[in-house]
Short mmCIF file of C-alpha atoms and ligand atoms in Angstrom, two decimals:
data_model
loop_
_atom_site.label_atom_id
_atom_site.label_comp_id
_atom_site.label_asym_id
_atom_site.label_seq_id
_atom_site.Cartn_x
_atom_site.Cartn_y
_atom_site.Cartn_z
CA UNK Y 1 -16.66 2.64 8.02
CA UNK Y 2 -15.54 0.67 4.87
CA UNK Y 3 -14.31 3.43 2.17
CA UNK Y 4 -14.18 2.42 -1.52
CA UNK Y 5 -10.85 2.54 -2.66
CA UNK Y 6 -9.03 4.72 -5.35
CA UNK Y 7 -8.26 3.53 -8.32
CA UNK Y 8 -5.04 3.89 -10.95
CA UNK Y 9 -5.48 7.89 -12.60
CA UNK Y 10 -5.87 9.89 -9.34
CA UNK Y 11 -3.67 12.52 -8.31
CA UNK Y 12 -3.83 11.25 -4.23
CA UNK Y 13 -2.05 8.02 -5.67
CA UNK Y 14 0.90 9.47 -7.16
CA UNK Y 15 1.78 12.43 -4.48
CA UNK Y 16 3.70 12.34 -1.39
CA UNK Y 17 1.78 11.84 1.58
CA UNK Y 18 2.00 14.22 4.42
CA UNK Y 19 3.78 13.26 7.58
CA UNK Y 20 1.79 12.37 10.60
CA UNK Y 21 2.16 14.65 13.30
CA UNK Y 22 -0.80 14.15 15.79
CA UNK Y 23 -0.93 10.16 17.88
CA UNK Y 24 -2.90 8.75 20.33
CA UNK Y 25 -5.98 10.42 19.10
CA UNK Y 26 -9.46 9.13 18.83
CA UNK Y 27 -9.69 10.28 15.13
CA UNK Y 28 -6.55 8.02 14.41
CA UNK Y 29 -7.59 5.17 16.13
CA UNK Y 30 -11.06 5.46 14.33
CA UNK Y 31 -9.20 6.32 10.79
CA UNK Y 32 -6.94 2.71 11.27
CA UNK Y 33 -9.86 1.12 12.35
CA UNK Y 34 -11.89 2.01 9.31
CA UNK Y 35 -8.23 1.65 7.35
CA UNK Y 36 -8.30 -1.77 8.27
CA UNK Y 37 -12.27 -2.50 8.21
CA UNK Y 38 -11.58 -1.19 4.74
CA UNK Y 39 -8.79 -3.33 3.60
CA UNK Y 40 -10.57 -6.84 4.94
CA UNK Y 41 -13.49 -5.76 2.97
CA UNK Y 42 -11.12 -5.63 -0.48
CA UNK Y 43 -9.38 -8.64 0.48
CA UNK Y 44 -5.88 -7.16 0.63
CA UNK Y 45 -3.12 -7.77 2.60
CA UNK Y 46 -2.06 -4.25 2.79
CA UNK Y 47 -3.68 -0.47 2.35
CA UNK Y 48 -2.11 2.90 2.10
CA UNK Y 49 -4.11 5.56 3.22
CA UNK Y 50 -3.95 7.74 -0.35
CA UNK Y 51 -5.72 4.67 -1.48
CA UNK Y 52 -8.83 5.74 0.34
CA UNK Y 53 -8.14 9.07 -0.63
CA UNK Y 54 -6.36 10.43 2.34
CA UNK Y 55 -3.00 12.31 1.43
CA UNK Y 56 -1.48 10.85 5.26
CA UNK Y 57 1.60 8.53 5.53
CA UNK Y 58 -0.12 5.68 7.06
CA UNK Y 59 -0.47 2.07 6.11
CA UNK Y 60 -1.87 -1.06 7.41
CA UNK Y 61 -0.53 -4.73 6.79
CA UNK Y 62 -2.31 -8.10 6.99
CA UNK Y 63 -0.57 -10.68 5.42
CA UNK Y 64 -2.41 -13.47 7.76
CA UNK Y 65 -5.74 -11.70 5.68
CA UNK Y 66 -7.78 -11.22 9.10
CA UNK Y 67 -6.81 -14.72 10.39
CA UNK Y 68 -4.07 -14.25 13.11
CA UNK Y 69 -4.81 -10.77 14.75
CA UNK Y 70 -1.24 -10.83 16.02
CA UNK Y 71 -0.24 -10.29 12.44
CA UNK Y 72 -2.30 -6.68 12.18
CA UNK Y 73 0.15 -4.04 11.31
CA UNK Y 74 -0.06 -0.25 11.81
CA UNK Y 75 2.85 1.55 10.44
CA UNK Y 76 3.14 5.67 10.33
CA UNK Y 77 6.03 7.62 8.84
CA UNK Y 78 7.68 4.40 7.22
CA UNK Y 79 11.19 4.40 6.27
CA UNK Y 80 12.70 1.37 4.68
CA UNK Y 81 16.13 1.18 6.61
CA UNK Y 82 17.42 -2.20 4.70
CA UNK Y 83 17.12 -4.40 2.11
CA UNK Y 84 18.89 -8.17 1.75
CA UNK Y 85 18.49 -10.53 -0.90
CA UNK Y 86 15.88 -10.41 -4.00
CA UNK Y 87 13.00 -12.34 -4.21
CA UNK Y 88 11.18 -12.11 -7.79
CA UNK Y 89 7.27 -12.52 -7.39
CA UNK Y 90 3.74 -11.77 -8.95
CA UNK Y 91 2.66 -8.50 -7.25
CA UNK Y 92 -1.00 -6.59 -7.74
CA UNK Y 93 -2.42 -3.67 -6.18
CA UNK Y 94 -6.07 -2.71 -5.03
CA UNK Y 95 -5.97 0.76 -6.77
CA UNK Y 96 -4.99 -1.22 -10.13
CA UNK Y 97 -7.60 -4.32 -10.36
CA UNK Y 98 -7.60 -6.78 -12.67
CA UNK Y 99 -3.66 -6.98 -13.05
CA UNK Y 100 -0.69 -8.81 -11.77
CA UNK Y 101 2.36 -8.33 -13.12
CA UNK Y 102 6.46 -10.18 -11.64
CA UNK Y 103 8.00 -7.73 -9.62
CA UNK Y 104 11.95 -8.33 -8.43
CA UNK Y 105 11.80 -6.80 -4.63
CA UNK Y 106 14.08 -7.54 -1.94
CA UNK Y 107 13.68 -10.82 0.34
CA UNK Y 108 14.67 -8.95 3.40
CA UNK Y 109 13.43 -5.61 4.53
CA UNK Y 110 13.48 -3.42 7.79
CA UNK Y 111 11.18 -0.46 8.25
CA UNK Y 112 11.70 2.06 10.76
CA UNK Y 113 8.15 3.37 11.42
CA UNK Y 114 5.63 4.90 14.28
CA UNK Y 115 2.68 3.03 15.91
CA UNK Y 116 -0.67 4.45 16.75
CA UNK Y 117 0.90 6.18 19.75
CA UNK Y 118 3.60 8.01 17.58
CA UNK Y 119 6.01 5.30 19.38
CA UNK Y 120 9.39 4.80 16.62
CA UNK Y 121 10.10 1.27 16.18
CA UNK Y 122 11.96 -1.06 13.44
CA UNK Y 123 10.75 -4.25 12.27
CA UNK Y 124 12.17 -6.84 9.52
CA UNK Y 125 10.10 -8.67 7.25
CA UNK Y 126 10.64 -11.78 5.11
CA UNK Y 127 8.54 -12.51 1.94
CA UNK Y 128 5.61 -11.84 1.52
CA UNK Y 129 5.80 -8.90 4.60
CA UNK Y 130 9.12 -7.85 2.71
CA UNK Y 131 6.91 -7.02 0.03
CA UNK Y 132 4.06 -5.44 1.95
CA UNK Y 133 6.63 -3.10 3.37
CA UNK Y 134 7.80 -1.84 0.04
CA UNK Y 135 5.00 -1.77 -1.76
CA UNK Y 136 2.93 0.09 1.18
CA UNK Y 137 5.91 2.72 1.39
CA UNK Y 138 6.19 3.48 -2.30
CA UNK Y 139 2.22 4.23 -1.90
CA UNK Y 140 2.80 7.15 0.64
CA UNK Y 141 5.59 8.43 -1.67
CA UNK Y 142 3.27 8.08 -4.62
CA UNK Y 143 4.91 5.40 -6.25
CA UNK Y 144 2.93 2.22 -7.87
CA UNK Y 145 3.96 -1.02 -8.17
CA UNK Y 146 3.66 -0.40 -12.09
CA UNK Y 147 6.54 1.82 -11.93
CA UNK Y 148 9.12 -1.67 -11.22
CA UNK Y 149 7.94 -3.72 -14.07
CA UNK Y 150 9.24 -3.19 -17.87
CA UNK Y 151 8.38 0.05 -19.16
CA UNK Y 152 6.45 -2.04 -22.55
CA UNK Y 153 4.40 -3.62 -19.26
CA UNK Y 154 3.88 -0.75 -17.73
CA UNK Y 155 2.53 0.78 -21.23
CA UNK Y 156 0.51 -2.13 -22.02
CA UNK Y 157 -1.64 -1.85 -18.86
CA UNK Y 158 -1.84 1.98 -18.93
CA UNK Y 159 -3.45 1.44 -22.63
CA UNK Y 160 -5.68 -0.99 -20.93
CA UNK Y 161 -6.85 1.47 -18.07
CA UNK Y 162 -7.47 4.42 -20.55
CA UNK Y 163 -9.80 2.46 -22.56
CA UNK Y 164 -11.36 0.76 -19.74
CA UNK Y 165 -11.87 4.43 -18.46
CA UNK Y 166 -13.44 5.61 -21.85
CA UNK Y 167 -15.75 3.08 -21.70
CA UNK Y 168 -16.83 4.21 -18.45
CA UNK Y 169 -15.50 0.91 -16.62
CA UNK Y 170 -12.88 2.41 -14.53
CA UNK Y 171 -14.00 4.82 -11.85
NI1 LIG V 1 -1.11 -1.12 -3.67
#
């Protein structure tokens, strides 16, 4: 099932997820399967659940976009466990369409997460994945990507959004 996604001025965006306490379950492995199903069909790279509107801490990466299915990434109870280097980018978000804005984030960044079986491990990305990793752990800690730009940026695009939303454009 492909679920619409959430947009910027929902509550499930900017709360703390709830930690994931129940694995190898058929309504998890149908939830990433839709998670994913969902993300493809919004041409992202990556998808918090609270972006579907589910308050859970899980996230799935694709930063191959559906072309190398060795590159599909399920990660549960993130933790980012270390950083290296910066790497200064342009950076959007499917819950905040229509904008792009330079975000500094690290160049180097373990996460120490669970898979679908509730199995811990730790994985480092470079790039691009670096970037996944922190901006799909800020989501399930209800941060934005908005919140690292300039706070005049971050102003200028939340003046946008309101009167997008008062004309009824932004639902
Ligand atoms: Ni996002």
């Amino acid at each position: 099932m492909i679920y619409p996604i959430v947009k910027y001025g929902q509550t499930v965006l900017e709360s703390q997820a709830a930690t994931v306490e129940a694995f190898d379950t058929e309504e998890l492995q149908t939830f990433l399967e839709d998670m994913f199903q969902s993300m493809y069909a919004a041409k992202g790279v990556g998808l918090a659940a609270p972006q579907i509107g589910v308050g859970r801490r899980i996230a799935v990466i694709d930063t191959s976009n559906g072309e190398d299915p060795a590159a599909r990434l399920v990660i549960i109870n993130p933790s980012i466990i270390g950083k290296e280097g910066a790497q200064s980018g342009e950076e959007g978000c499917l819950s905040i369409p229509g904008f792009r804005e330079q975000v500094t984030r690290a160049k180097k960044v373990t996460i120490r997460a669970q898979n679908a079986k509730g199995e811990w491990f730790e994985q480092t990305g470079e790039d691009l994945l670096a970037r996944a990793f922190l901006h799909e752990t800020d989501h399930l800690n209800g941060t934005l990507y908005i919140s690292h730009v300039s706070p005049l940026k971050r102003d200028l695009i939340r003046r946008k959004i309101r009167k997008m939303q008062k004309a009824g454009e932004w639902r």
